[in-house]
Coordinates of C-alpha atoms and ligand atoms in Angstrom, one line a residue:
Chain W
M1 CA -11.5 -59.2 129.4
K2 CA -13.7 -61.4 127.9
I3 CA -17.1 -59.8 126.7
K4 CA -20.6 -61.7 127.0
Q5 CA -22.3 -61.8 124.0
L6 CA -25.9 -62.8 123.6
S7 CA -26.1 -65.4 121.1
I8 CA -30.5 -65.9 120.3
F9 CA -32.4 -68.3 118.1
I10 CA -33.9 -66.7 115.8
E11 CA -36.6 -68.5 113.3
N12 CA -36.7 -67.4 109.7
Q13 CA -40.3 -65.9 110.0
P14 CA -40.7 -62.1 108.7
G15 CA -40.4 -59.9 112.1
R16 CA -38.9 -62.3 114.3
L17 CA -35.8 -60.1 114.2
Y18 CA -37.4 -57.4 115.1
K19 CA -39.3 -58.4 117.6
A20 CA -35.9 -59.0 119.6
L21 CA -34.8 -55.9 118.8
E22 CA -37.4 -53.8 119.5
I23 CA -38.3 -55.8 123.1
L24 CA -34.3 -54.6 124.1
A25 CA -34.9 -51.3 122.9
Q26 CA -38.3 -50.9 125.2
E27 CA -36.4 -51.9 127.9
D28 CA -33.2 -49.1 127.5
V29 CA -30.8 -52.3 126.6
N30 CA -28.5 -50.6 124.0
I31 CA -26.9 -52.9 121.3
R32 CA -22.9 -51.9 120.3
A33 CA -23.1 -54.8 117.8
L34 CA -24.6 -56.9 115.7
S35 CA -23.9 -59.9 113.5
L36 CA -27.0 -62.4 112.0
A37 CA -25.7 -65.8 110.9
D38 CA -28.2 -67.2 109.0
T39 CA -29.8 -70.2 106.9
S40 CA -32.6 -71.3 105.2
E41 CA -34.2 -72.2 108.3
F42 CA -33.1 -70.1 111.3
A43 CA -30.4 -68.1 112.1
I44 CA -28.0 -67.1 115.4
L45 CA -28.5 -63.4 116.1
R46 CA -25.5 -62.3 118.0
L47 CA -25.2 -59.2 120.2
V48 CA -22.7 -57.2 122.1
V49 CA -25.2 -55.1 124.5
N50 CA -24.3 -52.8 127.3
S51 CA -26.0 -54.9 130.0
P52 CA -25.6 -58.5 128.5
E53 CA -27.4 -60.1 131.7
K54 CA -30.5 -57.7 131.7
G55 CA -30.6 -58.6 128.0
M56 CA -30.5 -61.9 128.6
E57 CA -33.5 -61.7 131.0
I58 CA -35.5 -60.0 128.9
L59 CA -35.3 -62.0 125.7
E60 CA -36.1 -64.9 127.7
K61 CA -39.5 -63.8 129.5
N62 CA -40.3 -63.0 125.8
N63 CA -39.8 -66.7 125.0
F64 CA -36.5 -66.4 122.7
I65 CA -33.9 -69.1 123.6
V66 CA -30.8 -67.1 124.6
K67 CA -26.7 -68.2 125.7
L68 CA -24.4 -66.0 126.9
T69 CA -21.6 -66.7 124.6
D70 CA -17.5 -65.5 125.7
I71 CA -15.5 -63.3 123.0
I72 CA -13.0 -60.5 122.7
G73 CA -12.9 -57.4 121.4
V74 CA -9.6 -56.1 119.5
E75 CA -8.5 -53.1 118.3
L76 CA -8.0 -52.4 114.9
D77 CA -6.6 -49.2 113.1
D78 CA -9.6 -47.8 111.2
T79 CA -7.4 -47.7 108.3
P80 CA -6.8 -50.3 105.3
G81 CA -4.5 -53.4 106.3
G82 CA -5.5 -52.9 109.9
L83 CA -7.7 -56.5 109.6
T84 CA -5.7 -58.8 107.6
K85 CA -2.7 -58.4 110.1
V86 CA -4.5 -59.5 112.8
L87 CA -6.1 -62.5 111.0
K88 CA -2.8 -63.1 109.4
I89 CA -1.1 -63.4 113.3
L90 CA -4.5 -65.9 114.3
N91 CA -4.0 -67.9 111.1
D92 CA -0.2 -68.4 111.7
E93 CA -0.5 -69.8 115.1
N94 CA -3.2 -71.8 114.2
I95 CA -6.0 -70.0 116.1
D96 CA -9.6 -71.8 115.2
L97 CA -11.8 -68.5 114.5
E98 CA -15.4 -69.5 114.6
Y99 CA -16.6 -65.9 113.4
L100 CA -16.0 -62.5 113.8
Y101 CA -17.5 -59.4 113.4
A102 CA -16.5 -55.1 113.7
F103 CA -18.1 -52.0 114.5
T104 CA -16.7 -48.8 114.7
H105 CA -18.1 -46.1 117.6
D106 CA -17.7 -42.2 117.9
Q107 CA -15.3 -42.1 120.8
T108 CA -12.3 -43.1 119.0
S109 CA -11.3 -43.6 115.3
K110 CA -10.7 -47.1 115.8
A111 CA -12.7 -49.9 114.8
I112 CA -13.1 -52.9 117.3
L113 CA -12.9 -56.5 116.1
L114 CA -14.8 -59.3 117.9
L115 CA -13.8 -62.6 117.7
H116 CA -14.9 -66.4 118.9
A117 CA -12.7 -69.3 118.6
N118 CA -13.0 -72.7 120.1
D119 CA -10.4 -71.7 122.8
L120 CA -10.5 -68.1 123.7
D121 CA -7.8 -68.9 126.4
E122 CA -5.3 -69.5 123.7
M123 CA -6.4 -66.9 121.3
I124 CA -5.9 -64.2 124.2
N125 CA -2.0 -65.6 124.9
V126 CA -1.4 -65.6 120.9
L127 CA -3.1 -62.3 120.4
D128 CA -1.0 -61.1 123.7
S129 CA 2.7 -62.0 122.8
N130 CA 1.8 -60.2 119.3
N131 CA 0.9 -56.7 120.8
V132 CA -2.7 -56.9 119.7
K133 CA -4.6 -55.0 122.6
I134 CA -7.4 -56.5 123.8
V135 CA -10.2 -54.1 124.5
P136 CA -11.6 -54.7 127.8
A137 CA -15.1 -55.7 128.4
D138 CA -16.6 -52.7 130.1
V139 CA -14.9 -50.4 127.8
V140 CA -17.1 -52.1 125.2
Y141 CA -20.5 -52.4 127.2
N142 CA -20.0 -48.6 127.9
L143 CA -18.9 -47.4 124.8
Chain O
M1 CA -46.1 -118.2 140.2
F2 CA -49.4 -119.2 138.8
W3 CA -53.2 -118.4 139.1
D4 CA -54.3 -121.2 137.1
E5 CA -51.5 -122.8 135.7
K6 CA -53.6 -125.4 133.6
A7 CA -55.8 -122.5 131.9
E8 CA -52.2 -120.5 131.6
C9 CA -50.2 -123.3 130.0
M10 CA -52.6 -125.2 127.8
S11 CA -51.1 -126.4 124.2
R12 CA -52.0 -124.4 121.3
E13 CA -54.4 -127.6 120.2
E14 CA -56.1 -127.2 123.7
I15 CA -56.2 -123.4 123.3
E16 CA -57.9 -123.8 119.7
E17 CA -60.4 -126.6 120.9
L18 CA -61.8 -124.3 123.4
Q19 CA -61.7 -121.3 121.4
L20 CA -63.7 -123.0 118.4
R21 CA -66.1 -124.3 120.9
K22 CA -66.9 -120.7 123.0
L23 CA -66.8 -118.9 119.8
Q24 CA -69.2 -120.8 118.3
A25 CA -71.7 -120.5 121.5
T26 CA -71.0 -116.7 121.7
V27 CA -71.9 -116.2 118.0
K28 CA -75.2 -118.2 118.5
R29 CA -76.1 -116.4 121.7
A30 CA -75.5 -113.0 120.2
F31 CA -77.8 -114.1 117.2
D32 CA -80.6 -115.3 118.8
K33 CA -80.4 -112.6 122.0
V34 CA -79.1 -109.4 120.9
P35 CA -81.4 -107.6 118.0
F36 CA -78.2 -105.6 116.7
Y37 CA -76.1 -108.8 115.4
N38 CA -79.2 -110.7 114.6
K39 CA -79.8 -107.4 111.8
K40 CA -76.0 -107.4 110.9
Y41 CA -75.0 -111.0 110.4
T42 CA -78.5 -111.8 108.0
E43 CA -77.4 -108.7 106.3
C44 CA -74.2 -109.7 105.8
E45 CA -75.6 -113.2 104.9
V46 CA -73.6 -114.9 107.8
F47 CA -74.8 -117.2 110.1
P48 CA -73.9 -119.2 113.6
E49 CA -73.8 -122.2 112.0
D50 CA -71.4 -120.9 109.0
I51 CA -68.6 -120.6 112.4
E52 CA -67.1 -124.3 111.6
T53 CA -63.3 -123.3 112.0
L54 CA -61.6 -120.6 114.1
K55 CA -60.9 -118.9 110.8
D56 CA -64.4 -118.3 110.0
I57 CA -64.4 -116.0 112.0
E58 CA -63.6 -113.7 109.5
K59 CA -66.9 -113.9 107.9
L60 CA -68.1 -112.0 110.4
P61 CA -68.2 -108.0 110.3
I62 CA -65.9 -106.2 112.5
L63 CA -67.9 -103.6 114.6
T64 CA -66.2 -100.2 115.5
K65 CA -67.0 -98.0 118.4
D66 CA -69.7 -96.2 116.6
D67 CA -71.7 -99.4 116.0
L68 CA -71.2 -99.8 120.3
R69 CA -72.2 -96.2 120.7
A70 CA -75.3 -96.6 118.3
S71 CA -76.9 -99.1 120.8
Y72 CA -76.3 -96.8 123.8
P73 CA -77.5 -97.5 126.2
F74 CA -78.1 -101.1 126.6
G75 CA -78.5 -102.5 123.6
L76 CA -75.7 -104.8 123.2
F77 CA -77.2 -106.7 126.3
A78 CA -77.4 -110.4 125.8
V79 CA -79.4 -111.2 129.3
D80 CA -82.1 -109.3 131.2
Q81 CA -81.7 -106.3 132.7
K82 CA -82.3 -107.7 136.0
D83 CA -79.2 -110.1 135.4
I84 CA -76.9 -107.0 134.9
V85 CA -75.3 -106.3 138.3
E86 CA -72.7 -103.3 136.8
V87 CA -72.4 -101.5 134.6
H88 CA -69.3 -99.1 133.3
S89 CA -68.8 -96.6 130.9
S90 CA -66.0 -95.6 128.3
S91 CA -65.3 -91.7 128.4
G92 CA -67.5 -89.8 125.9
T93 CA -65.2 -87.3 124.5
T94 CA -67.1 -87.5 121.1
G95 CA -70.7 -88.5 120.9
K96 CA -72.4 -91.1 123.2
P97 CA -70.4 -93.2 125.6
V98 CA -70.5 -97.0 125.6
V99 CA -72.0 -99.1 128.2
S100 CA -71.1 -102.3 129.6
G101 CA -72.8 -104.7 131.3
Y102 CA -71.4 -107.2 133.6
T103 CA -73.3 -110.3 134.9
K104 CA -72.3 -112.2 138.2
K105 CA -70.2 -114.5 136.2
D106 CA -68.7 -111.8 134.2
L107 CA -67.5 -110.0 137.3
D108 CA -66.2 -113.1 138.6
I109 CA -64.3 -113.8 135.4
W110 CA -62.9 -110.4 135.3
A111 CA -61.5 -111.0 138.7
E112 CA -60.1 -114.1 138.1
L113 CA -58.1 -112.8 135.2
I114 CA -57.0 -109.8 137.1
A115 CA -55.8 -112.4 140.1
R116 CA -54.1 -114.4 137.5
G117 CA -52.1 -110.8 136.4
L118 CA -51.3 -110.1 139.8
K119 CA -49.7 -113.7 140.3
M120 CA -47.6 -113.2 136.9
M121 CA -46.4 -110.1 139.1
G122 CA -45.3 -111.9 141.8
L123 CA -48.1 -111.3 144.0
D124 CA -49.7 -113.6 146.7
E125 CA -52.3 -112.7 149.9
N126 CA -49.3 -111.2 151.7
D127 CA -49.2 -108.4 149.6
I128 CA -51.0 -104.8 150.3
I129 CA -52.3 -103.5 146.9
Q130 CA -52.7 -99.6 146.4
N131 CA -55.0 -98.9 143.9
T132 CA -54.9 -95.5 142.7
H133 CA -56.5 -96.0 139.4
G134 CA -60.4 -94.0 140.0
Y135 CA -63.2 -95.8 141.2
G136 CA -66.2 -94.8 139.4
M137 CA -67.7 -95.4 135.9
F138 CA -64.1 -95.8 134.9
T139 CA -63.1 -99.6 134.9
G140 CA -59.7 -99.5 136.1
G141 CA -60.8 -99.1 139.7
F142 CA -63.3 -102.2 140.2
G143 CA -61.2 -104.1 138.1
V144 CA -58.4 -104.2 139.6
H145 CA -60.2 -104.8 143.3
Y146 CA -62.2 -107.4 142.4
G147 CA -59.1 -109.1 141.3
V148 CA -56.9 -107.9 144.5
L149 CA -59.9 -109.6 146.5
K150 CA -59.6 -112.7 144.5
I151 CA -56.2 -113.3 145.5
G152 CA -56.7 -112.6 149.3
A153 CA -54.1 -109.6 149.1
T154 CA -54.8 -106.2 151.1
I155 CA -56.4 -103.8 149.0
I156 CA -56.3 -100.1 149.4
P157 CA -59.1 -98.5 147.6
I158 CA -57.6 -95.2 147.6
S159 CA -58.7 -94.1 144.3
T160 CA -57.1 -91.6 142.2
G161 CA -55.7 -87.6 143.8
Q162 CA -54.9 -86.9 147.4
T163 CA -51.3 -87.7 146.3
R164 CA -49.9 -87.0 149.5
R165 CA -52.0 -88.6 151.2
Q166 CA -51.2 -91.7 148.6
V167 CA -47.8 -90.8 150.1
E168 CA -48.8 -90.9 153.5
I169 CA -50.1 -94.1 153.3
M170 CA -47.7 -95.9 151.1
N171 CA -45.0 -95.1 153.8
D172 CA -47.2 -96.0 156.9
F173 CA -48.7 -99.0 155.8
G174 CA -45.9 -100.5 153.8
T175 CA -47.5 -100.6 150.5
T176 CA -46.3 -103.5 148.4
C177 CA -47.5 -102.8 145.1
L178 CA -48.9 -99.4 143.4
I179 CA -51.1 -99.7 140.5
F180 CA -51.3 -96.4 138.4
T181 CA -50.8 -95.0 135.2
P182 CA -47.7 -94.0 134.2
S183 CA -48.3 -90.1 134.3
Y184 CA -49.8 -90.3 137.8
G185 CA -46.7 -92.9 139.0
L186 CA -44.3 -89.9 137.7
H187 CA -46.0 -87.6 139.6
L188 CA -46.6 -89.6 142.8
G189 CA -42.4 -90.3 142.8
E190 CA -42.0 -86.9 142.6
V191 CA -44.2 -86.0 145.5
A192 CA -42.9 -88.5 147.6
R193 CA -39.5 -87.2 147.0
E194 CA -41.0 -83.5 148.2
E195 CA -42.4 -85.1 151.0
G196 CA -39.0 -86.5 152.2
V197 CA -40.5 -90.2 151.4
D198 CA -38.1 -92.0 149.2
P199 CA -40.2 -94.3 146.9
T200 CA -37.3 -96.8 146.6
K201 CA -37.4 -97.5 150.3
V202 CA -41.0 -98.2 150.8
G203 CA -40.3 -101.9 150.0
L204 CA -42.4 -102.3 146.7
K205 CA -42.3 -105.7 145.3
A206 CA -44.1 -104.7 141.6
I207 CA -46.1 -102.1 139.9
G208 CA -49.0 -102.1 137.7
F209 CA -49.3 -99.5 135.1
G210 CA -52.2 -99.2 132.6
S211 CA -54.5 -97.1 130.6
E212 CA -52.4 -94.8 128.9
P213 CA -49.5 -95.5 126.1
Y214 CA -46.4 -95.7 127.3
T215 CA -42.8 -96.2 126.0
E216 CA -39.6 -98.5 127.1
E217 CA -38.3 -95.1 128.1
I218 CA -41.2 -94.2 130.6
R219 CA -41.1 -97.8 132.2
Q220 CA -37.8 -97.6 132.9
R221 CA -38.1 -94.2 134.6
I222 CA -40.7 -95.5 136.9
Q223 CA -39.0 -98.5 137.9
E224 CA -35.9 -96.4 138.9
S225 CA -38.4 -93.9 140.8
F226 CA -39.6 -96.8 142.7
N227 CA -36.9 -99.3 142.4
A228 CA -39.4 -101.8 141.5
P229 CA -40.4 -104.1 138.6
A230 CA -43.4 -102.4 136.7
Y231 CA -45.6 -104.0 134.7
N232 CA -48.2 -103.3 131.8
I233 CA -52.3 -104.2 132.1
Y234 CA -54.2 -103.8 129.4
G235 CA -58.0 -103.8 128.6
L236 CA -60.5 -102.0 127.3
T237 CA -64.1 -100.9 128.7
E238 CA -65.9 -102.1 125.3
I239 CA -64.2 -105.8 126.0
M240 CA -64.3 -105.9 129.8
G241 CA -61.6 -103.6 131.4
P242 CA -58.2 -103.9 132.4
G243 CA -57.0 -107.3 132.8
V244 CA -57.5 -108.4 129.0
G245 CA -53.9 -108.7 128.6
M246 CA -51.2 -109.0 131.8
E247 CA -47.8 -108.6 131.4
C248 CA -45.8 -111.8 133.1
C249 CA -42.2 -111.4 135.0
A250 CA -40.4 -111.6 131.2
Q251 CA -41.8 -108.3 130.3
N252 CA -41.6 -109.5 127.2
G253 CA -45.6 -108.4 126.2
L254 CA -49.1 -109.0 127.8
H255 CA -50.4 -112.5 128.2
I256 CA -54.0 -112.3 126.1
A257 CA -56.5 -114.6 128.2
E258 CA -57.2 -116.7 125.2
D259 CA -59.4 -118.8 127.3
Y260 CA -61.8 -115.4 127.0
F261 CA -60.2 -113.5 124.3
Y262 CA -60.0 -114.0 120.7
P263 CA -57.0 -111.4 119.1
E264 CA -56.8 -111.0 115.7
I265 CA -54.4 -108.1 113.9
I266 CA -55.5 -106.4 110.9
D267 CA -54.4 -104.0 108.3
T268 CA -55.6 -101.1 109.3
N269 CA -56.7 -99.9 105.6
T270 CA -57.5 -103.1 103.9
N271 CA -59.1 -104.9 106.6
K272 CA -57.0 -108.0 106.0
I273 CA -55.6 -110.3 108.9
L274 CA -52.0 -110.0 109.4
G275 CA -50.0 -112.7 110.3
E276 CA -47.7 -113.5 113.7
G277 CA -45.2 -110.5 114.6
Q278 CA -47.0 -108.0 112.2
K279 CA -47.8 -104.8 113.4
G280 CA -51.7 -103.7 112.8
E281 CA -54.7 -103.0 114.7
L282 CA -56.2 -105.5 117.2
I283 CA -59.3 -106.8 116.8
L284 CA -60.8 -108.4 120.3
T285 CA -63.9 -110.7 120.5
N286 CA -65.2 -112.0 123.5
L287 CA -65.4 -115.9 124.2
E288 CA -67.3 -116.1 127.1
R289 CA -69.3 -113.3 128.2
E290 CA -72.4 -113.3 129.6
G291 CA -74.0 -109.6 129.8
M292 CA -72.6 -107.8 126.7
P293 CA -70.5 -110.4 124.0
V294 CA -68.7 -108.4 121.4
I295 CA -68.0 -110.0 118.7
R296 CA -64.8 -108.8 116.9
F297 CA -64.3 -105.3 118.3
R298 CA -61.6 -102.7 116.3
T299 CA -59.3 -101.2 119.3
K300 CA -57.7 -98.9 117.5
D301 CA -54.8 -100.3 119.3
I302 CA -51.5 -101.0 117.3
T303 CA -49.9 -104.1 117.8
A304 CA -48.3 -107.4 116.7
L305 CA -48.8 -111.0 118.6
H306 CA -46.4 -113.4 119.3
Y307 CA -47.4 -117.2 119.7
D308 CA -44.0 -118.6 121.2
T309 CA -44.4 -120.2 124.6
C310 CA -43.2 -117.5 126.9
K311 CA -40.2 -117.9 129.4
C312 CA -42.5 -117.5 132.1
G313 CA -44.0 -121.1 131.0
R314 CA -47.3 -119.6 129.7
T315 CA -48.7 -120.7 126.6
H316 CA -51.2 -117.9 126.2
V317 CA -50.2 -115.1 123.1
R318 CA -48.2 -112.1 123.6
M319 CA -49.4 -108.8 122.6
E320 CA -46.2 -106.0 122.1
R321 CA -46.7 -102.9 123.8
I322 CA -49.1 -100.7 122.1
T323 CA -47.2 -98.4 120.0
G324 CA -50.1 -96.2 118.5
R325 CA -53.5 -95.8 118.1
A326 CA -55.1 -96.5 114.6
D327 CA -56.2 -92.9 114.4
D328 CA -53.2 -91.3 114.5
M329 CA -51.2 -93.7 112.5
I330 CA -50.1 -91.4 109.1
K331 CA -48.9 -94.1 106.3
V332 CA -46.0 -92.0 104.5
K333 CA -43.9 -93.8 101.5
G334 CA -45.8 -97.1 102.0
V335 CA -44.3 -97.1 105.7
A336 CA -46.8 -96.7 109.0
V337 CA -45.8 -93.8 110.9
F338 CA -46.8 -93.0 114.8
P339 CA -46.3 -89.8 116.7
S340 CA -44.9 -91.9 119.6
Q341 CA -41.9 -93.1 117.7
I342 CA -41.1 -89.7 116.7
E343 CA -41.6 -88.8 120.3
K344 CA -39.2 -91.8 121.3
A345 CA -36.6 -90.2 119.3
L346 CA -36.8 -86.7 120.5
L347 CA -36.4 -87.9 123.9
K348 CA -32.9 -89.3 123.1
V349 CA -31.8 -85.5 122.5
S350 CA -33.7 -83.6 124.8
D351 CA -34.7 -84.8 128.6
V352 CA -38.0 -83.3 128.0
E353 CA -40.1 -83.7 125.4
P354 CA -39.8 -81.2 122.8
H355 CA -43.5 -79.7 121.8
Y356 CA -43.1 -81.1 117.6
Q357 CA -45.4 -81.3 114.6
I358 CA -45.3 -83.7 112.0
I359 CA -45.8 -82.1 108.2
V360 CA -46.1 -84.9 105.1
T361 CA -46.8 -83.5 102.2
R362 CA -46.2 -84.5 98.2
P363 CA -44.9 -81.9 96.7
D364 CA -44.7 -84.5 93.3
I365 CA -45.1 -87.6 93.5
L366 CA -43.3 -88.7 96.9
D367 CA -44.0 -87.8 100.1
E368 CA -42.2 -85.7 102.3
I369 CA -41.8 -85.7 105.9
E370 CA -41.5 -82.5 107.6
V371 CA -40.4 -82.5 111.2
K372 CA -40.8 -79.2 113.3
V373 CA -39.3 -79.3 116.8
E374 CA -39.7 -76.3 119.2
A375 CA -35.6 -75.8 120.1
S376 CA -34.8 -74.9 123.9
Q377 CA -31.7 -73.9 126.1
S378 CA -30.6 -77.6 125.6
L379 CA -31.1 -77.6 122.0
F380 CA -29.6 -74.3 120.8
F381 CA -25.6 -73.4 120.6
D382 CA -23.6 -70.6 119.1
G383 CA -23.1 -72.3 116.2
V384 CA -24.4 -72.5 112.9
K385 CA -22.7 -76.0 112.4
E386 CA -23.5 -77.3 116.0
M387 CA -27.2 -76.2 114.8
M388 CA -27.4 -78.1 111.6
N389 CA -25.2 -81.1 114.0
V390 CA -28.7 -80.9 116.2
Q391 CA -30.8 -81.2 113.5
N392 CA -29.1 -84.2 111.9
K393 CA -28.9 -85.9 115.1
I394 CA -32.6 -85.2 115.3
A395 CA -33.5 -86.8 111.8
D396 CA -30.9 -90.0 112.8
Y397 CA -32.6 -90.8 115.5
I398 CA -36.2 -90.4 113.9
Q399 CA -34.7 -92.8 111.0
N400 CA -33.6 -95.2 113.3
E401 CA -37.2 -95.2 114.2
I402 CA -39.2 -95.4 111.4
G403 CA -36.7 -95.9 108.7
I404 CA -37.2 -93.1 106.9
R405 CA -35.1 -90.0 106.4
V406 CA -37.4 -86.7 107.6
K407 CA -36.4 -82.9 107.4
V408 CA -35.9 -81.7 110.7
T409 CA -36.6 -78.1 111.5
L410 CA -35.8 -75.9 114.9
V411 CA -38.5 -73.8 115.4
E412 CA -38.7 -71.0 118.4
P413 CA -40.0 -72.1 121.6
K414 CA -44.2 -71.8 121.9
S415 CA -44.4 -71.3 118.1
L416 CA -46.2 -74.6 117.6
P417 CA -49.9 -74.9 118.1
R418 CA -50.6 -76.0 122.1
A419 CA -53.6 -78.4 122.6
T420 CA -56.6 -76.5 123.6
K421 CA -59.0 -79.5 124.6
G422 CA -57.3 -82.7 124.8
K423 CA -54.7 -83.6 122.4
A424 CA -52.3 -81.6 120.5
K425 CA -52.8 -81.8 116.6
R426 CA -49.4 -83.6 116.2
V427 CA -49.7 -84.4 112.5
I428 CA -50.7 -82.2 109.7
D429 CA -51.4 -84.0 106.5
K430 CA -51.1 -81.4 103.2
R431 CA -51.3 -84.3 101.0
N432 CA -54.4 -84.9 98.5
L433 CA -54.6 -88.0 98.9
H434 CA -58.4 -88.7 98.1
Ligands
ZN1 ZN1 -44.9 -115.1 130.3

């Protein structure tokens, strides 16, 4: 159920983000979703790819620092109010949300929201009990 | 245990009286026998009869390694070449090396001083001492060798390298003391474990280590690796070799043999003499050396001196662990900062020492230091807040060491320049100070 996300340390230097994405593309690792958290000195690049282990290996071989981080994905109606509905549930249940990002894809009309919290299992419980559908990891990798 | 209790426990008055007598004789001999000193002192208008008190040594010019190099090879010898029985030489990484010449008596004094140190480490004629220092022009090998013979212990003159054989011999012969450089010692411990020999079970009583800078953490690691106390041995080829300073059981600084050497601490920039306990550059003078008396030599080693009587009972001055080289020192906001202090702080956040670079700038009128640290798996977290915390934690540790707040920036692995030959360039000073 948990999605393995690649978290990559990127120095704020021209070309480093491109370099990371380029070497993944060369090795046929496809990116499903991407987010970048940046400061003035460094950034954390977060990627969901079709093959996380392979992606990690390739990046490490090229001297990037990579960690596999568990996140979860939930389906959203791609309509106004879809996102706020999920956030309200998490807020009402005091879930400490660390970050989120979303992506859409061709195969369904729904967007997928990717979430990371300090206590991931508790977040899963809360979403389950509020009938929010959690997307299996395999489905996200193979979209 | 003392090798020469009378010499090692003299009162301060006795030491100073002896030092003055020996200094006067040394300066006179140097002036009379060595053209280099004759010329230099005449130029400075200072003469042997001007040395009336120990303090008068400050009238004499300070010698640099370049002064000694200029006399290559035998220009500083104060005896005929036929009376020199052995020569050693410092490594000449830049320019000509410095040659050190010894008479029979000089070698005997050398052995005597190492013997004192071996006794400080608790060793005697029953011990088996494995000397992994290189035998050759490097003073480490032979210096220790002569001292071991002096106390009548058994010497294993195995020299450096052949690490598997070192392990085998250490185990089979029942070595009770190892002599090594810190880096080789740590390597030896690892190889022993790979070979199935537990170095903590060999029965070592003591370790003598030297000829490389070290931190207290490195000493701890050595002691844990071999389960034996490790004592620092200090020396330099120009002055004699190992044995100038030796650490006693108190492990609280190295006793400088004050009956043979006169130590001073100066401010590296102003050459001003500093007081007890103040950190600065060590200046050494041979008080009794026939072959090649060296007077007021700039060692470039940064340390401080303490004159109170040691717990071990010895009265000879103690010098602190060398915390840096005058070459490496940077003055920032009026404070002396050494790369070794940064290294010490970095070892607190990461098991392996991360690559780093110190960049000093002066954007306006105030100095600023930035320390770039290569991130690694153990220094990377999937959160901006956590990463900021890592940077702050490193900055805290560095502030603890140097007393100044620095900016810490994490950079990607292998992004900082590596050493091509010799040392990596750790410090980039972008200030326009001249
Ligand atoms: Zn002592």
